[in-house]
């Protein structure tokens, strides 16, 4: 089926985000560091869930990309993780604007690249999964097997 590493090489932005995400979640949990916008906009149980989700999404997404078994299983894991990544990074962008106001628009617009990219990738994965379910070779499968689309 091709080496899983070739899938990771085709998505460098996603891989970088998924590597960074659990590091951020771990630092938030271990050192009890809180962004003021997160503290003010999210109740404490939601904050804890958000921090844990950062870790789970990053590790799970990388696991999905590097999945050694069936391509559809790896894509399914990756799909779920990028959907959650888009949601939790979108939550942060909204929290930033809600607390800081117009002064936070520049940072929030930059941070919004993560949910946009995550949802875009989720749409691509959904198309690939639909293609695989119909018995066709999807773009991801062609890249993994042949190296080029």
PDB file of N, CA and C in Angstrom, residues 96-148:
ATOM      1  N   UNK A  96     -10.462  34.655  21.732  1.00  0.00           N
ATOM      2  CA  UNK A  96      -9.544  35.788  21.650  1.00  0.00           C
ATOM      3  C   UNK A  96     -10.272  37.060  21.254  1.00  0.00           C
ATOM      4  N   UNK A  97     -11.101  36.994  20.229  1.00  0.00           N
ATOM      5  CA  UNK A  97     -11.836  38.179  19.779  1.00  0.00           C
ATOM      6  C   UNK A  97     -12.877  38.594  20.812  1.00  0.00           C
ATOM      7  N   UNK A  98     -13.525  37.608  21.439  1.00  0.00           N
ATOM      8  CA  UNK A  98     -14.568  37.922  22.421  1.00  0.00           C
ATOM      9  C   UNK A  98     -14.004  38.664  23.625  1.00  0.00           C
ATOM     10  N   UNK A  99     -12.799  38.319  24.033  1.00  0.00           N
ATOM     11  CA  UNK A  99     -12.222  38.933  25.228  1.00  0.00           C
ATOM     12  C   UNK A  99     -11.442  40.191  24.895  1.00  0.00           C
ATOM     13  N   UNK A 100     -10.620  40.141  23.866  1.00  0.00           N
ATOM     14  CA  UNK A 100      -9.737  41.264  23.546  1.00  0.00           C
ATOM     15  C   UNK A 100     -10.446  42.310  22.694  1.00  0.00           C
ATOM     16  N   UNK A 101     -11.386  41.876  21.895  1.00  0.00           N
ATOM     17  CA  UNK A 101     -12.101  42.793  21.024  1.00  0.00           C
ATOM     18  C   UNK A 101     -11.332  43.052  19.736  1.00  0.00           C
ATOM     19  N   UNK A 102     -11.529  44.248  19.156  1.00  0.00           N
ATOM     20  CA  UNK A 102     -10.894  44.556  17.865  1.00  0.00           C
ATOM     21  C   UNK A 102      -9.367  44.456  17.886  1.00  0.00           C
ATOM     22  N   UNK A 103      -8.774  44.654  19.041  1.00  0.00           N
ATOM     23  CA  UNK A 103      -7.315  44.556  19.135  1.00  0.00           C
ATOM     24  C   UNK A 103      -6.829  43.127  18.907  1.00  0.00           C
ATOM     25  N   UNK A 104      -7.696  42.145  19.102  1.00  0.00           N
ATOM     26  CA  UNK A 104      -7.327  40.756  18.912  1.00  0.00           C
ATOM     27  C   UNK A 104      -7.589  40.237  17.509  1.00  0.00           C
ATOM     28  N   UNK A 105      -8.102  41.104  16.619  1.00  0.00           N
ATOM     29  CA  UNK A 105      -8.444  40.645  15.276  1.00  0.00           C
ATOM     30  C   UNK A 105      -7.238  40.156  14.480  1.00  0.00           C
ATOM     31  N   UNK A 106      -6.105  40.810  14.625  1.00  0.00           N
ATOM     32  CA  UNK A 106      -4.926  40.403  13.862  1.00  0.00           C
ATOM     33  C   UNK A 106      -4.480  39.004  14.299  1.00  0.00           C
ATOM     34  N   UNK A 107      -4.350  38.808  15.601  1.00  0.00           N
ATOM     35  CA  UNK A 107      -3.943  37.493  16.099  1.00  0.00           C
ATOM     36  C   UNK A 107      -4.997  36.440  15.765  1.00  0.00           C
ATOM     37  N   UNK A 108      -6.261  36.782  15.929  1.00  0.00           N
ATOM     38  CA  UNK A 108      -7.339  35.822  15.647  1.00  0.00           C
ATOM     39  C   UNK A 108      -7.388  35.465  14.167  1.00  0.00           C
ATOM     40  N   UNK A 109      -7.105  36.426  13.303  1.00  0.00           N
ATOM     41  CA  UNK A 109      -7.127  36.111  11.869  1.00  0.00           C
ATOM     42  C   UNK A 109      -5.994  35.152  11.511  1.00  0.00           C
ATOM     43  N   UNK A 110      -4.851  35.322  12.144  1.00  0.00           N
ATOM     44  CA  UNK A 110      -3.748  34.398  11.901  1.00  0.00           C
ATOM     45  C   UNK A 110      -4.065  33.019  12.477  1.00  0.00           C
ATOM     46  N   UNK A 111      -4.595  32.983  13.682  1.00  0.00           N
ATOM     47  CA  UNK A 111      -4.959  31.720  14.320  1.00  0.00           C
ATOM     48  C   UNK A 111      -6.070  31.016  13.527  1.00  0.00           C
ATOM     49  N   UNK A 112      -6.919  31.786  12.867  1.00  0.00           N
ATOM     50  CA  UNK A 112      -8.018  31.207  12.084  1.00  0.00           C
ATOM     51  C   UNK A 112      -7.533  30.385  10.898  1.00  0.00           C
ATOM     52  N   UNK A 113      -6.264  30.524  10.536  1.00  0.00           N
ATOM     53  CA  UNK A 113      -5.726  29.686   9.460  1.00  0.00           C
ATOM     54  C   UNK A 113      -5.768  28.213   9.853  1.00  0.00           C
ATOM     55  N   UNK A 114      -5.607  27.922  11.126  1.00  0.00           N
ATOM     56  CA  UNK A 114      -5.646  26.522  11.578  1.00  0.00           C
ATOM     57  C   UNK A 114      -7.013  25.876  11.369  1.00  0.00           C
ATOM     58  N   UNK A 115      -8.104  26.474  11.850  1.00  0.00           N
ATOM     59  CA  UNK A 115      -9.386  25.818  11.596  1.00  0.00           C
ATOM     60  C   UNK A 115      -9.751  25.776  10.112  1.00  0.00           C
ATOM     61  N   UNK A 116      -9.418  26.821   9.371  1.00  0.00           N
ATOM     62  CA  UNK A 116      -9.714  26.797   7.936  1.00  0.00           C
ATOM     63  C   UNK A 116      -8.956  25.654   7.267  1.00  0.00           C
ATOM     64  N   UNK A 117      -7.660  25.548   7.564  1.00  0.00           N
ATOM     65  CA  UNK A 117      -6.860  24.465   6.991  1.00  0.00           C
ATOM     66  C   UNK A 117      -7.342  23.092   7.448  1.00  0.00           C
ATOM     67  N   UNK A 118      -7.730  22.984   8.705  1.00  0.00           N
ATOM     68  CA  UNK A 118      -8.203  21.702   9.229  1.00  0.00           C
ATOM     69  C   UNK A 118      -9.512  21.286   8.561  1.00  0.00           C
ATOM     70  N   UNK A 119     -10.449  22.215   8.424  1.00  0.00           N
ATOM     71  CA  UNK A 119     -11.719  21.870   7.785  1.00  0.00           C
ATOM     72  C   UNK A 119     -11.531  21.595   6.295  1.00  0.00           C
ATOM     73  N   UNK A 120     -10.610  22.286   5.666  1.00  0.00           N
ATOM     74  CA  UNK A 120     -10.299  22.040   4.263  1.00  0.00           C
ATOM     75  C   UNK A 120      -9.749  20.617   4.109  1.00  0.00           C
ATOM     76  N   UNK A 121      -8.814  20.271   4.993  1.00  0.00           N
ATOM     77  CA  UNK A 121      -8.237  18.922   4.945  1.00  0.00           C
ATOM     78  C   UNK A 121      -9.309  17.873   5.231  1.00  0.00           C
ATOM     79  N   UNK A 122     -10.212  18.162   6.159  1.00  0.00           N
ATOM     80  CA  UNK A 122     -11.300  17.221   6.458  1.00  0.00           C
ATOM     81  C   UNK A 122     -12.168  16.999   5.223  1.00  0.00           C
ATOM     82  N   UNK A 123     -12.432  18.049   4.466  1.00  0.00           N
ATOM     83  CA  UNK A 123     -13.227  17.913   3.236  1.00  0.00           C
ATOM     84  C   UNK A 123     -12.497  17.041   2.213  1.00  0.00           C
ATOM     85  N   UNK A 124     -11.176  17.215   2.104  1.00  0.00           N
ATOM     86  CA  UNK A 124     -10.395  16.392   1.183  1.00  0.00           C
ATOM     87  C   UNK A 124     -10.411  14.925   1.610  1.00  0.00           C
ATOM     88  N   UNK A 125     -10.284  14.698   2.909  1.00  0.00           N
ATOM     89  CA  UNK A 125     -10.310  13.320   3.423  1.00  0.00           C
ATOM     90  C   UNK A 125     -11.686  12.705   3.190  1.00  0.00           C
ATOM     91  N   UNK A 126     -12.757  13.481   3.421  1.00  0.00           N
ATOM     92  CA  UNK A 126     -14.113  12.967   3.203  1.00  0.00           C
ATOM     93  C   UNK A 126     -14.292  12.546   1.747  1.00  0.00           C
ATOM     94  N   UNK A 127     -13.764  13.337   0.823  1.00  0.00           N
ATOM     95  CA  UNK A 127     -13.850  12.980  -0.598  1.00  0.00           C
ATOM     96  C   UNK A 127     -13.064  11.701  -0.877  1.00  0.00           C
ATOM     97  N   UNK A 128     -11.881  11.578  -0.269  1.00  0.00           N
ATOM     98  CA  UNK A 128     -11.083  10.362  -0.455  1.00  0.00           C
ATOM     99  C   UNK A 128     -11.791   9.141   0.130  1.00  0.00           C
ATOM    100  N   UNK A 129     -12.390   9.296   1.304  1.00  0.00           N
ATOM    101  CA  UNK A 129     -13.105   8.177   1.921  1.00  0.00           C
ATOM    102  C   UNK A 129     -14.315   7.770   1.079  1.00  0.00           C
ATOM    103  N   UNK A 130     -15.014   8.737   0.534  1.00  0.00           N
ATOM    104  CA  UNK A 130     -16.156   8.444  -0.331  1.00  0.00           C
ATOM    105  C   UNK A 130     -15.689   7.687  -1.581  1.00  0.00           C
ATOM    106  N   UNK A 131     -14.572   8.128  -2.126  1.00  0.00           N
ATOM    107  CA  UNK A 131     -14.005   7.482  -3.305  1.00  0.00           C
ATOM    108  C   UNK A 131     -13.608   6.034  -2.985  1.00  0.00           C
ATOM    109  N   UNK A 132     -12.949   5.835  -1.850  1.00  0.00           N
ATOM    110  CA  UNK A 132     -12.560   4.479  -1.447  1.00  0.00           C
ATOM    111  C   UNK A 132     -13.785   3.598  -1.202  1.00  0.00           C
ATOM    112  N   UNK A 133     -14.833   4.170  -0.608  1.00  0.00           N
ATOM    113  CA  UNK A 133     -16.048   3.404  -0.330  1.00  0.00           C
ATOM    114  C   UNK A 133     -16.724   2.957  -1.621  1.00  0.00           C
ATOM    115  N   UNK A 134     -16.571   3.747  -2.677  1.00  0.00           N
ATOM    116  CA  UNK A 134     -17.152   3.389  -3.966  1.00  0.00           C
ATOM    117  C   UNK A 134     -16.249   2.468  -4.779  1.00  0.00           C
ATOM    118  N   UNK A 135     -15.103   2.088  -4.208  1.00  0.00           N
ATOM    119  CA  UNK A 135     -14.217   1.156  -4.878  1.00  0.00           C
ATOM    120  C   UNK A 135     -13.248   1.785  -5.860  1.00  0.00           C
ATOM    121  N   UNK A 136     -13.094   3.088  -5.804  1.00  0.00           N
ATOM    122  CA  UNK A 136     -12.162   3.768  -6.700  1.00  0.00           C
ATOM    123  C   UNK A 136     -10.864   4.074  -5.962  1.00  0.00           C
ATOM    124  N   UNK A 137      -9.839   4.364  -6.721  1.00  0.00           N
ATOM    125  CA  UNK A 137      -8.594   4.815  -6.096  1.00  0.00           C
ATOM    126  C   UNK A 137      -8.717   6.312  -5.852  1.00  0.00           C
ATOM    127  N   UNK A 138      -8.502   6.726  -4.620  1.00  0.00           N
ATOM    128  CA  UNK A 138      -8.581   8.135  -4.286  1.00  0.00           C
ATOM    129  C   UNK A 138      -7.218   8.784  -4.509  1.00  0.00           C
ATOM    130  N   UNK A 139      -7.187  10.109  -4.456  1.00  0.00           N
ATOM    131  CA  UNK A 139      -5.935  10.844  -4.654  1.00  0.00           C
ATOM    132  C   UNK A 139      -4.900  10.453  -3.606  1.00  0.00           C
ATOM    133  N   UNK A 140      -5.324  10.264  -2.360  1.00  0.00           N
ATOM    134  CA  UNK A 140      -4.396   9.880  -1.299  1.00  0.00           C
ATOM    135  C   UNK A 140      -3.806   8.505  -1.582  1.00  0.00           C
ATOM    136  N   UNK A 141      -4.620   7.583  -2.054  1.00  0.00           N
ATOM    137  CA  UNK A 141      -4.135   6.242  -2.367  1.00  0.00           C
ATOM    138  C   UNK A 141      -3.135   6.288  -3.515  1.00  0.00           C
ATOM    139  N   UNK A 142      -3.418   7.079  -4.532  1.00  0.00           N
ATOM    140  CA  UNK A 142      -2.485   7.181  -5.658  1.00  0.00           C
ATOM    141  C   UNK A 142      -1.151   7.779  -5.214  1.00  0.00           C
ATOM    142  N   UNK A 143      -1.191   8.778  -4.327  1.00  0.00           N
ATOM    143  CA  UNK A 143       0.070   9.362  -3.827  1.00  0.00           C
ATOM    144  C   UNK A 143       0.824   8.362  -2.989  1.00  0.00           C
ATOM    145  N   UNK A 144       0.112   7.597  -2.140  1.00  0.00           N
ATOM    146  CA  UNK A 144       0.770   6.640  -1.256  1.00  0.00           C
ATOM    147  C   UNK A 144       1.395   5.485  -2.041  1.00  0.00           C
ATOM    148  N   UNK A 145       0.734   5.067  -3.107  1.00  0.00           N
ATOM    149  CA  UNK A 145       1.230   3.937  -3.876  1.00  0.00           C
ATOM    150  C   UNK A 145       2.245   4.395  -4.932  1.00  0.00           C
ATOM    151  N   UNK A 146       1.880   5.394  -5.702  1.00  0.00           N
ATOM    152  CA  UNK A 146       2.729   5.806  -6.817  1.00  0.00           C
ATOM    153  C   UNK A 146       3.656   6.956  -6.522  1.00  0.00           C
ATOM    154  N   UNK A 147       3.392   7.685  -5.466  1.00  0.00           N
ATOM    155  CA  UNK A 147       4.249   8.811  -5.107  1.00  0.00           C
ATOM    156  C   UNK A 147       3.832  10.121  -5.741  1.00  0.00           C
ATOM    157  N   UNK A 148       3.029  10.084  -6.795  1.00  0.00           N
ATOM    158  CA  UNK A 148       2.608  11.309  -7.470  1.00  0.00           C
ATOM    159  C   UNK A 148       1.162  11.149  -7.885  1.00  0.00           C
TER     160      UNK A 148
END
